[in-house]
Amino acid sequence: MVEGAGAHAGQPSLWERERELGALDRAIAATLAGSSGVVVIEGPSGIGRSRLIAETRLRAAVAGLAVLTARGSEFERDYPFGVVRQLFEPALVAEAAWERLGRGAAAAARPVFDVASPSAEVPGESTFAALHGLYWLTLNLSAERPLLLAIDDVQWSDRASLRFLGYLARRLDDAPILIAVGLRDTEAGDDAALLAELTVNPIAERIAPRPLSRDATADVVRARLGEPTDPAFADACHESTGGNPLLLSELLETLAAEGVPPDAGHVPVIVELGSRAVSRAVLLRLGRLPPSAGAVARAMAVLGDGAATSTVAALAGLDGATVAEAVRDLVGAGIVRAEPPLGFVHPLARAAVYRDLAPGERDLSHERAARILLDHHAPVERVAAHLLAVPRHGDDWVADVLLAAARSAFAKGAPDAAIASLRRALAEPLEPEFRAEVAFELGRAQALMSLPDSAEALREAYESAADPEVRGHAADWLACTLNYLDAPDEAADVAHEASATLPAELADLARQLEAGELISLFFGAGNAGGERLARTASHRTIDPALGPGATMLAAVSALAWAEAGGPADAVVALARAALHDSTLVAADAGYLVVAAMLPLALADVDDAVEGWSAVRAEAHRSGFVFTNLAAQLWGGYTQFLRGELADAETELRAALASASLWGVPSQAPLAAALLAELLVERGAVQEARDLLDAAGQPHGGSDGSVLVERAETRVLLAEGRAEEALTAADRLRDEAGWRTHPRYVPWRSLKARALDRLGRRDEAVALALDELAGARGWGSPGTVGRSLRVLGTIEREAGLAHLAEACSVLEHAPARLERAKALAALGEALRRARRPTEARTPLREALELAEISGATSLVERVRAELYATGARPRTTALRGVGSLTASERRVAYLAAEGVSNRDIAQQLYVTPKTVEVHLGSVYRKLDIESRRELPRALAPTG
């Protein structure tokens, strides 16, 4: 594309833009120096955004940046990744370019550029995979040469492209990438949130070109119309256009064409022309051209920017030579750009031509455009973009194209475009069974965007499908969606009814539906007189040969068994059997895999961490929001249980944001409750209180309700409100029902702590002893050690043996924070028993573990205890492998194996900058200077 495009003959130069150009020059210089940046040039249409974007491209190219450019179009917002393809396709024309730039994680972006129609098979959801792949494609390009991505009229970008741009902007770090966008600030519409991801960014610099001053307007009028120019005439031009450069240019173009002299007597002419300057000027110039030019302009207005000349010729009904001549005329008249791709000089010029078409003519033109594009083997999404503008049609080919376009968009990670095509397909007179299939696919696509809309479409598919397999799968998805919409009883009923009506050959689908029914228990569905819970116990053995449904039932059974208290060894064996291969992770929507993973986390086994890594990778591959949310929420909880508070906080905050962004009401209180408990450990009690107060009330009897009451009790204890904590502990007991796991539902120990503070120690000890019995029945060190610590603390002088046992049980357990608490409690008890010298050793170890865990509240308490023993707590930074966080350890071990920083970042789904930061921290803690020393520093000792 020729840089500096966007102006035509008569358009004013960049008047009064020194401030804006200076900011752009600084941004370009910073990118050349290795920094990242986002520049948002915003303002109303005609203010000069496009000129500044063009100038940015020109100056960046001269400075040595690689320049990728695109332009949004209001007529192509349903063409998935249209803006992304404009940006990257010129750089990816040669297959060798893909081999060079599409390596590693960038390979996941290839489907975005694949023009081949997908098969009729149900596509996978690849939203996160596409975003992650495009991110790495961008980084690979910037590694070769500093990069500018310039997008004009970004507000008209398709949603898939907007989502990528926001994803990229949040992860730029210090990559030499500059994103420059032109934004018409009155056109955000339904995409305001996606635009904000890009434009309301901490690193974004917003540039708002101002209208031309009166003096500058007078200079432009004189330059265009000549001297003498009456001051009143120039003032009228300024008033009429508001100093808008494009409106002024088009007004002067019309005045010059009509021979209006610039004197005071013709001021009324300016007032009459001003408000319609652009459309009047464009149509006036177009009317002076040959009829063929008008036909070509109208075809281009319908087809949109970038249309092939052959397609324009077919729609205009002209031969190629005539079209070429017409384009030359349009360029000469300042209506069409001189440089490829074929397009108008400004969106307002296109809008003027398009809106001059009669409504019926527009519909017919879009229908003809769709047929022509289909005949020319254009991507089905581009054909569908025209069919979206055509009313109900009735021809079979329309629905077929729309369905193919939806599947292609879905497979490329653009559910928004898929939804638009599927909704339009449902407007056609479809056969009932075909309608049910389309409704099912619509519901699946909407599950990525809007749960209420998804439930509506899935319910239609479920109720109307005659094919039992389609009906069964629709019921399965509907049950999942209803659970996340906080309607677990309806979810259980739908799954149960659908399962009961399936034929014998669909036995595994029936088992899958039964798993959906039983998992609804954890979302708060009724227990049907205990029958549902009893059924979970009947699936404590698994035959993987029976298919995914049997695996899902085993996972649900493992969770129910775990929450009922164990024993851990048997529960872990069942959970591992459900997870023995990738069947469950790949087949599940994100809530059944939690059923197998949570028991592993509660049992303190390392499988849990490894398992969540696999789930996170699947979330990025599949793009399914529930899988991603599960990895964030329960993966964060797993890190919390292991005492990795910094990593846990990152994940839980991400889960809270995801639940809000995707509208998953049942999960937001869960995320808030877990994060509130973590914040108590961090010493941020007021923030924890604020979170809980805003969390909302989960469905009664659900795990969410249990965890909210658990968090409420802990926050009340941290606030010193023992009486209220006592009441909250009783509510937790009532909500828990059949759940008795002493670490997951520790109502006894929480109530015991409240009773102890109220001076009712005998009652407190009795409850703590009762919980310890349950903990020993479960058997994992984190659970047993915690119950021992609580009991020993309440027993005071008599509890030293229990506290020592807690420390011993936790010595080699991954529950690092629990071990720190046990050591702290032992040290405190020894000091109170007037044995300060003995107290110092466990207190010092507790301080180190608490600092590694990030448990601010415990750190402060232990420091005070150490001072009370007469010791001086150390102030040096922590050292050694044990001081590394979980994230630092993952990065360190990969680096020690020789994996490059970029490959580590791709493998862990983080940015290269994050890897650099982690390695810097690793080097400091291990007292080394480079990755060459990592194998030795990480090697086990003794």
Short mmCIF file of C-alpha atoms in Angstrom, two decimals, residues 315-563:
data_model
loop_
_atom_site.label_atom_id
_atom_site.label_comp_id
_atom_site.label_asym_id
_atom_site.label_seq_id
_atom_site.Cartn_x
_atom_site.Cartn_y
_atom_site.Cartn_z
CA LEU A 315 -21.51 -6.96 -10.07
CA ALA A 316 -21.39 -3.80 -12.20
CA GLY A 317 -22.14 -5.80 -15.36
CA LEU A 318 -19.07 -4.44 -17.16
CA ASP A 319 -15.96 -5.89 -18.77
CA GLY A 320 -12.54 -5.57 -17.18
CA ALA A 321 -11.26 -2.83 -19.49
CA THR A 322 -14.28 -0.64 -18.80
CA VAL A 323 -13.90 -1.16 -15.06
CA ALA A 324 -10.22 -0.18 -15.22
CA GLU A 325 -11.12 3.02 -17.08
CA ALA A 326 -13.92 3.78 -14.60
CA VAL A 327 -11.55 3.31 -11.66
CA ARG A 328 -9.13 5.79 -13.23
CA ASP A 329 -11.98 8.30 -13.51
CA LEU A 330 -12.99 7.72 -9.88
CA VAL A 331 -9.41 8.18 -8.71
CA GLY A 332 -9.13 11.40 -10.68
CA ALA A 333 -12.34 12.66 -9.08
CA GLY A 334 -10.97 11.99 -5.58
CA ILE A 335 -13.58 9.30 -4.80
CA VAL A 336 -11.43 6.16 -4.97
CA ARG A 337 -7.87 5.62 -3.68
CA ALA A 338 -5.07 5.53 -6.21
CA GLU A 339 -3.25 2.67 -4.50
CA PRO A 340 -4.33 -0.94 -4.01
CA PRO A 341 -6.36 -2.51 -2.62
CA LEU A 342 -9.37 -1.06 -4.36
CA GLY A 343 -11.29 1.23 -2.02
CA PHE A 344 -12.78 4.65 -1.37
CA VAL A 345 -10.67 7.55 -0.13
CA HIS A 346 -12.75 7.79 3.03
CA PRO A 347 -15.60 5.82 4.65
CA LEU A 348 -17.85 8.86 4.25
CA ALA A 349 -17.34 8.71 0.50
CA ARG A 350 -18.41 5.08 0.44
CA ALA A 351 -21.35 5.81 2.73
CA ALA A 352 -22.54 8.57 0.38
CA VAL A 353 -22.60 6.19 -2.60
CA TYR A 354 -24.11 3.30 -0.63
CA ARG A 355 -26.87 5.37 0.93
CA ASP A 356 -27.78 6.78 -2.46
CA LEU A 357 -28.96 3.27 -3.42
CA ALA A 358 -32.65 2.61 -2.89
CA PRO A 359 -33.31 0.00 -0.15
CA GLY A 360 -34.58 -2.59 -2.61
CA GLU A 361 -31.60 -1.99 -4.87
CA ARG A 362 -29.27 -2.58 -1.92
CA ASP A 363 -30.90 -5.94 -1.11
CA LEU A 364 -30.71 -7.12 -4.69
CA SER A 365 -27.12 -5.95 -5.00
CA HIS A 366 -26.07 -7.84 -1.88
CA GLU A 367 -27.84 -10.99 -3.13
CA ARG A 368 -26.10 -10.72 -6.51
CA ALA A 369 -22.79 -10.05 -4.75
CA ALA A 370 -23.22 -13.21 -2.68
CA ARG A 371 -23.92 -15.33 -5.77
CA ILE A 372 -20.96 -13.84 -7.64
CA LEU A 373 -18.58 -14.38 -4.73
CA LEU A 374 -19.81 -17.95 -4.36
CA ASP A 375 -19.22 -18.58 -8.06
CA HIS A 376 -15.74 -17.06 -7.72
CA HIS A 377 -14.96 -19.43 -4.82
CA ALA A 378 -14.54 -16.63 -2.33
CA PRO A 379 -14.30 -17.54 1.38
CA VAL A 380 -17.73 -18.54 2.63
CA GLU A 381 -17.53 -15.94 5.41
CA ARG A 382 -17.30 -13.17 2.81
CA VAL A 383 -20.31 -14.59 0.97
CA ALA A 384 -22.22 -14.81 4.24
CA ALA A 385 -21.45 -11.16 5.05
CA HIS A 386 -23.66 -10.20 2.09
CA LEU A 387 -26.39 -12.68 2.93
CA LEU A 388 -26.65 -11.09 6.37
CA ALA A 389 -27.81 -7.92 4.63
CA VAL A 390 -30.49 -9.77 2.63
CA PRO A 391 -33.99 -10.49 4.04
CA ARG A 392 -35.41 -14.03 4.36
CA HIS A 393 -34.78 -15.69 1.04
CA GLY A 394 -36.13 -19.23 0.88
CA ASP A 395 -33.44 -20.79 -1.35
CA ASP A 396 -31.61 -23.82 0.06
CA TRP A 397 -28.21 -22.49 -0.97
CA VAL A 398 -28.55 -19.52 1.39
CA ALA A 399 -28.84 -21.67 4.53
CA ASP A 400 -26.08 -23.98 3.30
CA VAL A 401 -23.67 -21.07 2.79
CA LEU A 402 -24.56 -19.53 6.15
CA LEU A 403 -24.02 -22.82 7.97
CA ALA A 404 -20.68 -23.39 6.21
CA ALA A 405 -19.62 -19.84 7.08
CA ALA A 406 -20.59 -20.36 10.71
CA ARG A 407 -18.57 -23.56 10.95
CA SER A 408 -15.58 -21.93 9.33
CA ALA A 409 -15.78 -18.92 11.66
CA PHE A 410 -16.22 -21.17 14.68
CA ALA A 411 -13.21 -23.28 13.73
CA LYS A 412 -11.11 -20.13 13.31
CA GLY A 413 -12.00 -18.86 16.76
CA ALA A 414 -14.56 -16.23 15.75
CA PRO A 415 -17.79 -17.23 17.55
CA ASP A 416 -19.32 -13.78 17.03
CA ALA A 417 -19.36 -14.25 13.27
CA ALA A 418 -20.60 -17.82 13.65
CA ILE A 419 -23.50 -16.61 15.78
CA ALA A 420 -24.50 -13.95 13.23
CA SER A 421 -24.53 -16.50 10.38
CA LEU A 422 -26.45 -19.11 12.38
CA ARG A 423 -29.08 -16.62 13.51
CA ARG A 424 -29.54 -15.54 9.92
CA ALA A 425 -29.80 -19.18 8.82
CA LEU A 426 -32.59 -19.76 11.34
CA ALA A 427 -34.56 -16.98 9.64
CA GLU A 428 -34.81 -19.23 6.57
CA PRO A 429 -37.65 -21.79 6.16
CA LEU A 430 -35.64 -24.85 7.24
CA GLU A 431 -36.72 -28.47 7.57
CA PRO A 432 -37.45 -29.24 11.25
CA GLU A 433 -34.50 -31.59 11.80
CA PHE A 434 -32.10 -29.26 10.01
CA ARG A 435 -33.43 -26.39 12.14
CA ALA A 436 -32.67 -28.38 15.30
CA GLU A 437 -29.07 -28.98 14.14
CA VAL A 438 -28.60 -25.28 13.34
CA ALA A 439 -30.08 -24.30 16.71
CA PHE A 440 -27.69 -26.73 18.44
CA GLU A 441 -24.67 -25.22 16.70
CA LEU A 442 -25.95 -21.74 17.54
CA GLY A 443 -26.23 -22.70 21.19
CA ARG A 444 -22.69 -24.06 21.22
CA ALA A 445 -21.34 -20.88 19.66
CA GLN A 446 -23.31 -18.67 22.05
CA ALA A 447 -21.94 -20.62 25.02
CA LEU A 448 -18.68 -18.79 24.27
CA MET A 449 -20.37 -15.38 24.34
CA SER A 450 -23.70 -15.30 26.19
CA LEU A 451 -25.00 -18.06 28.44
CA PRO A 452 -28.67 -16.91 28.47
CA ASP A 453 -28.75 -16.81 24.66
CA SER A 454 -27.00 -20.17 24.56
CA ALA A 455 -29.59 -21.77 26.82
CA GLU A 456 -32.42 -20.43 24.65
CA ALA A 457 -30.95 -21.90 21.44
CA LEU A 458 -29.99 -25.20 23.08
CA ARG A 459 -33.45 -25.55 24.57
CA GLU A 460 -34.96 -25.09 21.11
CA ALA A 461 -32.63 -27.76 19.71
CA TYR A 462 -33.37 -30.14 22.58
CA GLU A 463 -37.13 -29.76 22.34
CA SER A 464 -37.37 -29.89 18.54
CA ALA A 465 -34.79 -32.52 17.56
CA ALA A 466 -36.20 -35.82 16.34
CA ASP A 467 -32.80 -37.47 16.01
CA PRO A 468 -32.01 -38.95 19.46
CA GLU A 469 -28.28 -38.29 19.17
CA VAL A 470 -28.76 -34.61 18.33
CA ARG A 471 -31.32 -34.34 21.12
CA GLY A 472 -28.95 -36.03 23.58
CA HIS A 473 -26.00 -33.79 22.78
CA ALA A 474 -28.22 -30.71 22.93
CA ALA A 475 -29.44 -31.83 26.37
CA ASP A 476 -25.87 -32.36 27.54
CA TRP A 477 -24.84 -28.85 26.52
CA LEU A 478 -28.06 -27.38 27.87
CA ALA A 479 -27.53 -29.03 31.26
CA CYS A 480 -23.99 -27.64 31.44
CA THR A 481 -25.20 -24.15 30.52
CA LEU A 482 -28.07 -24.24 33.01
CA ASN A 483 -25.72 -25.26 35.80
CA TYR A 484 -23.52 -22.26 35.09
CA LEU A 485 -26.64 -20.09 34.90
CA ASP A 486 -27.52 -21.11 38.45
CA ALA A 487 -30.43 -23.32 37.41
CA PRO A 488 -29.15 -26.73 38.64
CA ASP A 489 -32.53 -28.37 39.22
CA GLU A 490 -33.60 -27.74 35.64
CA ALA A 491 -30.16 -28.92 34.48
CA ALA A 492 -30.53 -32.19 36.39
CA ASP A 493 -34.06 -32.73 35.11
CA VAL A 494 -33.07 -32.12 31.48
CA ALA A 495 -30.10 -34.49 31.71
CA HIS A 496 -32.14 -37.19 33.47
CA GLU A 497 -35.03 -37.02 31.02
CA ALA A 498 -32.77 -37.07 27.96
CA SER A 499 -30.70 -39.96 29.31
CA ALA A 500 -33.79 -42.07 29.94
CA THR A 501 -35.03 -41.74 26.36
CA LEU A 502 -31.84 -42.66 24.49
CA PRO A 503 -31.68 -45.96 22.58
CA ALA A 504 -29.26 -48.71 23.61
CA GLU A 505 -26.71 -47.87 20.90
CA LEU A 506 -26.20 -44.47 22.56
CA ALA A 507 -25.46 -45.94 25.97
CA ASP A 508 -22.30 -43.90 26.51
CA LEU A 509 -24.09 -40.67 25.66
CA ALA A 510 -26.63 -41.71 28.29
CA ARG A 511 -23.80 -42.14 30.81
CA GLN A 512 -22.48 -38.70 29.83
CA LEU A 513 -25.92 -37.23 30.52
CA GLU A 514 -26.10 -39.06 33.85
CA ALA A 515 -22.77 -37.45 34.78
CA GLY A 516 -24.32 -34.10 33.88
CA GLU A 517 -27.29 -34.87 36.12
CA LEU A 518 -25.12 -35.91 39.07
CA ILE A 519 -22.66 -33.02 38.80
CA SER A 520 -25.68 -30.74 39.22
CA LEU A 521 -25.64 -31.78 42.88
CA PHE A 522 -22.54 -29.65 43.37
CA PHE A 523 -24.30 -26.67 41.76
CA GLY A 524 -27.15 -27.05 44.28
CA ALA A 525 -29.62 -29.43 42.62
CA GLY A 526 -31.88 -31.40 44.94
CA ASN A 527 -30.64 -34.79 46.06
CA ALA A 528 -33.91 -36.59 45.18
CA GLY A 529 -34.19 -38.08 48.65
CA GLY A 530 -30.56 -39.12 48.66
CA GLU A 531 -30.91 -41.17 45.46
CA ARG A 532 -28.56 -39.04 43.38
CA LEU A 533 -25.79 -39.07 45.95
CA ALA A 534 -26.20 -42.81 46.35
CA ARG A 535 -25.85 -43.22 42.59
CA THR A 536 -22.47 -41.46 42.65
CA ALA A 537 -21.22 -44.21 44.98
CA SER A 538 -22.18 -46.85 42.38
CA HIS A 539 -19.56 -45.51 39.95
CA ARG A 540 -16.44 -45.95 42.11
CA THR A 541 -15.02 -48.37 39.58
CA ILE A 542 -14.40 -47.50 35.96
CA ASP A 543 -14.21 -49.35 32.68
CA PRO A 544 -12.54 -46.87 30.27
CA ALA A 545 -13.48 -49.10 27.35
CA LEU A 546 -17.08 -47.98 27.80
CA GLY A 547 -16.20 -44.49 26.53
CA PRO A 548 -16.04 -40.90 27.80
CA GLY A 549 -19.36 -41.17 29.62
CA ALA A 550 -18.03 -43.82 31.98
CA THR A 551 -14.94 -41.68 32.64
CA MET A 552 -17.13 -38.67 33.43
CA LEU A 553 -19.22 -40.70 35.89
CA ALA A 554 -16.05 -41.85 37.64
CA ALA A 555 -14.90 -38.24 37.95
CA VAL A 556 -18.21 -37.18 39.55
CA SER A 557 -18.02 -40.16 41.88
CA ALA A 558 -14.48 -39.19 42.94
CA LEU A 559 -15.58 -35.66 43.81
CA ALA A 560 -18.58 -36.83 45.83
CA TRP A 561 -16.42 -39.34 47.66
CA ALA A 562 -13.79 -36.69 48.40
CA GLU A 563 -16.26 -34.15 49.70
#
